[in-house]
XYZ file of C-alpha atoms in Angstrom:
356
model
C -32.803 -14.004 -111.755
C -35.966 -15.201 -113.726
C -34.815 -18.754 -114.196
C -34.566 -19.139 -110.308
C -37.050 -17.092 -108.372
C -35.846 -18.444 -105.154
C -32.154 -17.172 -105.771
C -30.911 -14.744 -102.870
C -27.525 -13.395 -102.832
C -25.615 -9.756 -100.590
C -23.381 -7.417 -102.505
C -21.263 -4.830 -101.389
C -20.976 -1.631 -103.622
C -19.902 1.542 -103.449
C -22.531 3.036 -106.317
C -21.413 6.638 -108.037
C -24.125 8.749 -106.284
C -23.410 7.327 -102.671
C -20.380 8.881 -100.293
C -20.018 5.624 -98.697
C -20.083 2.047 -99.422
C -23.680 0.006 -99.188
C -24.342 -3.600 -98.279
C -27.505 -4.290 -99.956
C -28.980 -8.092 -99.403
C -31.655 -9.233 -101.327
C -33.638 -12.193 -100.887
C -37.637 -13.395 -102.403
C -40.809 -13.201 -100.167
C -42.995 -16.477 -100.974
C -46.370 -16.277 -101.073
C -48.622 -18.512 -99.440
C -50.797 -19.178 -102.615
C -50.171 -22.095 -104.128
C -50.251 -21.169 -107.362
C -48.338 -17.979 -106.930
C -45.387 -18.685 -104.799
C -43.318 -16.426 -105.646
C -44.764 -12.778 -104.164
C -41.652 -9.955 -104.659
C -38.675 -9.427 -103.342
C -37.058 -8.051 -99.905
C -34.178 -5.710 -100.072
C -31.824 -4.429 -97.215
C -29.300 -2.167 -97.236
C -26.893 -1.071 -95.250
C -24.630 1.952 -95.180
C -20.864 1.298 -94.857
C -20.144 4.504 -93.239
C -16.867 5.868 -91.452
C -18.432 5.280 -87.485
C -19.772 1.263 -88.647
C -16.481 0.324 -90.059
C -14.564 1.999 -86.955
C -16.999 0.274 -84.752
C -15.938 -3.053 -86.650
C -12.536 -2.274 -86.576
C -12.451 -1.818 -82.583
C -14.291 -5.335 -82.576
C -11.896 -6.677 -84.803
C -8.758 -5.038 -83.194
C -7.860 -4.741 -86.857
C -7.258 -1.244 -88.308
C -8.749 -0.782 -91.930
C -10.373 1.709 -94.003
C -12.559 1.415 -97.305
C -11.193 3.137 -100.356
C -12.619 3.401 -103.556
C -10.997 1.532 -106.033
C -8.583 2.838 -108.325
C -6.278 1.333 -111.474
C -3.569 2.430 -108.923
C -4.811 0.396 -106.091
C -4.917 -2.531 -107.996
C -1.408 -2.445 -108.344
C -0.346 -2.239 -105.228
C 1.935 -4.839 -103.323
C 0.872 -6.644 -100.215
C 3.194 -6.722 -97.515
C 2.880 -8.532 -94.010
C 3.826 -5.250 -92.012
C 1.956 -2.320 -93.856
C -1.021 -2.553 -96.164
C -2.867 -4.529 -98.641
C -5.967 -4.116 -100.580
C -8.913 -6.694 -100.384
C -10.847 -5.634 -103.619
C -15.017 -6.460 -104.145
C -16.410 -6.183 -107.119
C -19.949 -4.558 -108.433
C -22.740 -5.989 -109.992
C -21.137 -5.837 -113.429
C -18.349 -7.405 -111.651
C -15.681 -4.838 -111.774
C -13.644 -3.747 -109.047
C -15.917 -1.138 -106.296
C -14.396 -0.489 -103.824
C -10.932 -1.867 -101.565
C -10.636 -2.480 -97.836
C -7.411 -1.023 -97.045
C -5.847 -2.934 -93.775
C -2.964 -2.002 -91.824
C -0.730 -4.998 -90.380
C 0.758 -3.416 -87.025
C 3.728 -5.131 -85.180
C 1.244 -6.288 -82.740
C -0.256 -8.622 -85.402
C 3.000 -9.463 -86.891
C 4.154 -10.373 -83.899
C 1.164 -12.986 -83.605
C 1.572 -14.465 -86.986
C 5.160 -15.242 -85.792
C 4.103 -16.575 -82.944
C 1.220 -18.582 -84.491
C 3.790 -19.672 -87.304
C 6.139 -20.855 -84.461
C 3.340 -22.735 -83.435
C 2.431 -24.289 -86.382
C 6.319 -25.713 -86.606
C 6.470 -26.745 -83.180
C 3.485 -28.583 -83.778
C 4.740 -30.147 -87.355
C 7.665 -30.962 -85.856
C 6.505 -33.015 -82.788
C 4.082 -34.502 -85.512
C 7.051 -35.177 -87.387
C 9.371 -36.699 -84.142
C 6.357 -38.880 -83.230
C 5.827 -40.306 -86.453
C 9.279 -41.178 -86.959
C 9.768 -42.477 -83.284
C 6.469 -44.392 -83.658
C 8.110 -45.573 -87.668
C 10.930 -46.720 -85.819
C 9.132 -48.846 -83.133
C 7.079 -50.099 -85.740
C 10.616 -50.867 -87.905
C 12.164 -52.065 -84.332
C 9.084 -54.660 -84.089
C 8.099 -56.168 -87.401
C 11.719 -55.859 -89.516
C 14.707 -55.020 -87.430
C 14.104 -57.451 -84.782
C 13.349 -60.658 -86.728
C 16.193 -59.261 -89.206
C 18.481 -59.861 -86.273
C 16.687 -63.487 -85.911
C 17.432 -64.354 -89.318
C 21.117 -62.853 -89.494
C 21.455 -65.002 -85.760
C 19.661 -68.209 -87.355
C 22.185 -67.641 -90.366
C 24.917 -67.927 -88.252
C 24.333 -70.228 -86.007
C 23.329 -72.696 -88.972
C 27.222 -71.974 -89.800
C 28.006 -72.784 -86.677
C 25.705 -75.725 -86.167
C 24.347 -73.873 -83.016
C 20.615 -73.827 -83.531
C 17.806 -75.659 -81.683
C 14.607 -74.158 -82.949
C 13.336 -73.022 -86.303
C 12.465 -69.154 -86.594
C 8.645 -68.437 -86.256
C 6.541 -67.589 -88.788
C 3.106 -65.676 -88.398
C 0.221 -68.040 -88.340
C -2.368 -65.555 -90.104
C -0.468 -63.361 -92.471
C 2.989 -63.961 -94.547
C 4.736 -61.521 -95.716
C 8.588 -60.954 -97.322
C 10.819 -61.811 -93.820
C 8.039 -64.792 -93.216
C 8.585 -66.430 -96.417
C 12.777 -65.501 -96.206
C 11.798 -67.104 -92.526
C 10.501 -69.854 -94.314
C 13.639 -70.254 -96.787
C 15.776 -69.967 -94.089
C 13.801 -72.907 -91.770
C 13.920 -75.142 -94.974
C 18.044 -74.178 -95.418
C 18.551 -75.251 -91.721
C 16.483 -78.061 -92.053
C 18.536 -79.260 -95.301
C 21.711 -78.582 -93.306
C 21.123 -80.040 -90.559
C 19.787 -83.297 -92.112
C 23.013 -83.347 -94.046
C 25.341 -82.845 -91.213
C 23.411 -85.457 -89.028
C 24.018 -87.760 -92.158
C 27.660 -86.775 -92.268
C 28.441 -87.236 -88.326
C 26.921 -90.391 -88.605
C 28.971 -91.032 -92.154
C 32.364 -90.457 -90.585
C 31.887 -92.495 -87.533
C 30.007 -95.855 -89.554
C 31.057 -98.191 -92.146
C 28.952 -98.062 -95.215
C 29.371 -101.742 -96.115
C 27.921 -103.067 -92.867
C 26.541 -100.148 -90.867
C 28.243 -101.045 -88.077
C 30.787 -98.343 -85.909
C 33.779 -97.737 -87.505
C 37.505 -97.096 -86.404
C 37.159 -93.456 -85.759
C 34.381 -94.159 -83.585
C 35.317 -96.473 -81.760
C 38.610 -94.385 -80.842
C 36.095 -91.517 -79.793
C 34.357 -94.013 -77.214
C 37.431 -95.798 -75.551
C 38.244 -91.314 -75.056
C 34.852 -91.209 -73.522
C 35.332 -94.737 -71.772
C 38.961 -93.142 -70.439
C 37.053 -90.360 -68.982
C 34.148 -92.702 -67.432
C 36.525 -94.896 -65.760
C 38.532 -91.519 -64.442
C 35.092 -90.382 -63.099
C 34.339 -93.474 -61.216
C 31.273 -94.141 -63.772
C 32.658 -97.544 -64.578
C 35.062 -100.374 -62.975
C 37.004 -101.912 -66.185
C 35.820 -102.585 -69.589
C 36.667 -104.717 -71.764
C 38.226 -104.808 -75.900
C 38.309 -107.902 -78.031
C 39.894 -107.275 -81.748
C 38.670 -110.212 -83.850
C 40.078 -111.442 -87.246
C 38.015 -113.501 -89.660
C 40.254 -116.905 -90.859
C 39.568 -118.063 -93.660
C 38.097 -114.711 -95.038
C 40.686 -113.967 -97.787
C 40.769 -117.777 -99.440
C 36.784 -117.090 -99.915
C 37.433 -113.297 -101.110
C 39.569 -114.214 -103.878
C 37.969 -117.842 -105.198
C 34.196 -116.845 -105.126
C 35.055 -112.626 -105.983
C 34.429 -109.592 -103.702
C 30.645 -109.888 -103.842
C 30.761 -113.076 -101.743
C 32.957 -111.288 -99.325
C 30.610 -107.956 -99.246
C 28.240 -110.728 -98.258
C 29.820 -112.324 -95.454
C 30.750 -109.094 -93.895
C 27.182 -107.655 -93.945
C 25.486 -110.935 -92.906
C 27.871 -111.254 -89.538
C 27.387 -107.375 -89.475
C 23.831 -108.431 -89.068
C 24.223 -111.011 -86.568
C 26.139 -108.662 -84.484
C 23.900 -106.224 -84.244
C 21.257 -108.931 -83.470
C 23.157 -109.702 -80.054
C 23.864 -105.893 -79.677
C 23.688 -104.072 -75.909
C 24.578 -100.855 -74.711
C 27.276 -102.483 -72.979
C 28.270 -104.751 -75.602
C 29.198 -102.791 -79.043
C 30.542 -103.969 -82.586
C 32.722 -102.083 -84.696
C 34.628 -102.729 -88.005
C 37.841 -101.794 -87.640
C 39.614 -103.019 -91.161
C 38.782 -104.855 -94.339
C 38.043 -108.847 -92.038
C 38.837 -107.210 -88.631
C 36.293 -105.775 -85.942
C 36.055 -104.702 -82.166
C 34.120 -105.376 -79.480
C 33.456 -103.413 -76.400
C 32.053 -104.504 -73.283
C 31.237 -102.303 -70.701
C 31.604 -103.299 -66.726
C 33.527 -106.295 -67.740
C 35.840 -108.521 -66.523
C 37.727 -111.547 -66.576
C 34.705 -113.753 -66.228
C 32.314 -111.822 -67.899
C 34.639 -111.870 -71.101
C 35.324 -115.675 -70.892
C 30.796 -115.901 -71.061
C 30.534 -113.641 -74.069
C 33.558 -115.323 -75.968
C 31.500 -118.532 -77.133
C 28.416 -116.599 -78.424
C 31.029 -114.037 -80.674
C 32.474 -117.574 -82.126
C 29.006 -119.148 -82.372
C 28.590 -116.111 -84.083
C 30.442 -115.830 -86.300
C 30.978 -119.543 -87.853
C 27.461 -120.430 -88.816
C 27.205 -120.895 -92.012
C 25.840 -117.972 -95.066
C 24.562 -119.281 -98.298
C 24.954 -117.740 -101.176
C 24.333 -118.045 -104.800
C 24.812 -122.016 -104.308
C 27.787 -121.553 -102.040
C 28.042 -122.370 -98.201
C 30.307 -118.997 -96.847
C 32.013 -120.109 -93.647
C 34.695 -118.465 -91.873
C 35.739 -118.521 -88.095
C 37.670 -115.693 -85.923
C 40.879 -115.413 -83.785
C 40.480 -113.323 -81.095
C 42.433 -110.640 -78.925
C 41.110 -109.661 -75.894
C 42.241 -106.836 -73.133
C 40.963 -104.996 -70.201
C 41.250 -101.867 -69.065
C 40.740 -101.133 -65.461
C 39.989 -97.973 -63.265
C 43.404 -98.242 -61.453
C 45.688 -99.377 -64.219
C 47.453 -96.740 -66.388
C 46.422 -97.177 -69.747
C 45.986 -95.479 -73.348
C 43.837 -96.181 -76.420
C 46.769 -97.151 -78.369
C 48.345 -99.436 -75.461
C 45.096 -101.539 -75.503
C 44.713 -102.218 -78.806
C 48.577 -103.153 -79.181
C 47.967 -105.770 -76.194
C 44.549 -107.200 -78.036
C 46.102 -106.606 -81.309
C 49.228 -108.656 -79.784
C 46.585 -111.101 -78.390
C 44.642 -111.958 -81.254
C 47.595 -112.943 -83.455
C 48.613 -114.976 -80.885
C 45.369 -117.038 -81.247
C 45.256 -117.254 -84.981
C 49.071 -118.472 -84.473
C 47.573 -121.417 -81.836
C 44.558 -122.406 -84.219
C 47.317 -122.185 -87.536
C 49.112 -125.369 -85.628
């Protein structure tokens, strides 16, 4: 090799005028003059003869021979249990010489066993990656999957307390269908909250309406059952004079009047003394813990109340109230529709007196 003087390679070749086979390795001596580096070449050589490759094939526990090579050889077909041919070339790289090996049971027998091995080995590989794919699945998808489909539900049930959690540091698809889902609830819920309290107000004055205040003389039923409270009591009040100012100044006036004493009322609001608009001029009171005397104290104020005058657009808006009152004690029998017949039947009564 004249382009590179440092080039060493080893053949093996089985020349015409040899019986055996020869290794021959061949590799440049350097000189130690600068000028002249390169200083010849060192060749070995070895003879491939029938005790060195029996010695190797002891060593090896392999059986093999080396054959010169033949068109014949080159043909033929390598089998697991038998023979094959490994082929080498010469220097004008054509085929030299073959190593003939013979496969015995003994090593068939270990490449089964090595194969078996090998799939044993795959297949744990295999089991652990998908156990450790599931885990991973179980952990980051299935699991807050379950969160969602249980969020989703209990948003149709109106059964949820706490919005799913989303990962502070990273986002990915089930945080931002998370997110959706938090914002859905949130939407929901805000609506709901804004029905419940809908169906149990009046929109014209704020102020309780008749289906609520049915659901609280239930809960007061249950209070006074439970020894929580004594008596109560419930005044039904009627506006006079109401209708005369509806229909000679118009509706608007009226809308007025009603939202003005709805104001008042809920000026002189207590937990234990509650307004409610029960019709078009009528409304309730409740008073909790109450009693003859106590009613006879709060009477004045509710007519105080509600005469004072409301201006409006020029016009003075004045009305009074007749009012029903009856009690409802621990040891009396007594039903929501009872009481309000007997204040009902009370209250007309009054507005009969103050007609005279």
């Amino acid at each position: 090799n004249t382009k590179n003087p440092y080039f060493a390679w080893t053949k093996a070749v089985w020349l015409a005028s040899t019986p055996h086979p020869v290794m021959i390795a061949i590799a440049p001596v350097l000189s130690s003059d600068p000028v002249q580096k390169h200083g010849g070449w060192m060749v070995l050589m070895r003879i491939l003869d029938q005790d060195y490759v029996r010695s190797l094939a002891e060593q090896t526990d392999m059986p093999f021979s080396i054959e010169r090579s033949t068109p014949q050889m080159q043909d033929e077909t390598v089998s697991f249990i038998g023979s094959f041919i490994v082929g080498t070339k010469t220097l004008t790289e054509q085929p030299s010489f073959g190593v003939r090996i013979q496969l015995t049971p003994h090593w068939e027998e270990q490449r089964l066993r090595m194969f078996g091995t090998i799939f044993m080995a795959a297949f744990m590989l295999l089991f652990f990656l998908m156990l450790f794919g599931y885990v991973l699945m179980e952990t980051t998808v299935l699991r807050r999957l379950h969160e969602l489909t249980t969020k989703v539900r209990g948003i149709e049930l109106s059964d949820v307390s706490e919005p799913l959690p989303v990962q502070k540091n990273k986002t990915d698809e089930i945080d931002v269908l998370a997110i959706a889902i938090n914002g859905m609830y949130e939407h929901v819920s805000k609506a709901n909250r804004q029905l419940s309290h809908d169906s149990r107000h009046d929109a014209l004055t704020g102020l309780a309406n008749r289906r609520d205040l049915m659901l609280t003389l239930a809960d007061l039923k249950n209070r006074l059952n439970d020894g929580d409270m004594n008596s109560f009591g419930l005044m039904l009040l009627d506006l006079n004079g109401f209708k005369p100012l509806n229909d000679n100044i118009g509706h608007a006036a009226g809308d007025v009047v009603l939202q003005k004493l709805a104001e008042r009322f809920h000026a002189i609001a207590t937990p234990d003394l509650r307004f409610f608009r029960v019709g078009g001029d009528e409304f309730a009171v409740l008073v909790h813990n109450a009693d003859e005397t106590t009613i006879a104290t709060i009477l004045p104020r509710i007519h105080d109340t509600v005469k004072t005058g409301i201006y409006h657009d020029g016009h003075l808006l004045q009305v009074d109230a007749s009012i029903g009152v009856a009690l409802a004690k621990r040891q009396s029998p007594w039903s929501a529709d009872s009481l309000l017949r007997t204040a009902d039947t009370a209250m007309y009564k009054n507005k009969r007196q103050r007609q005279r």
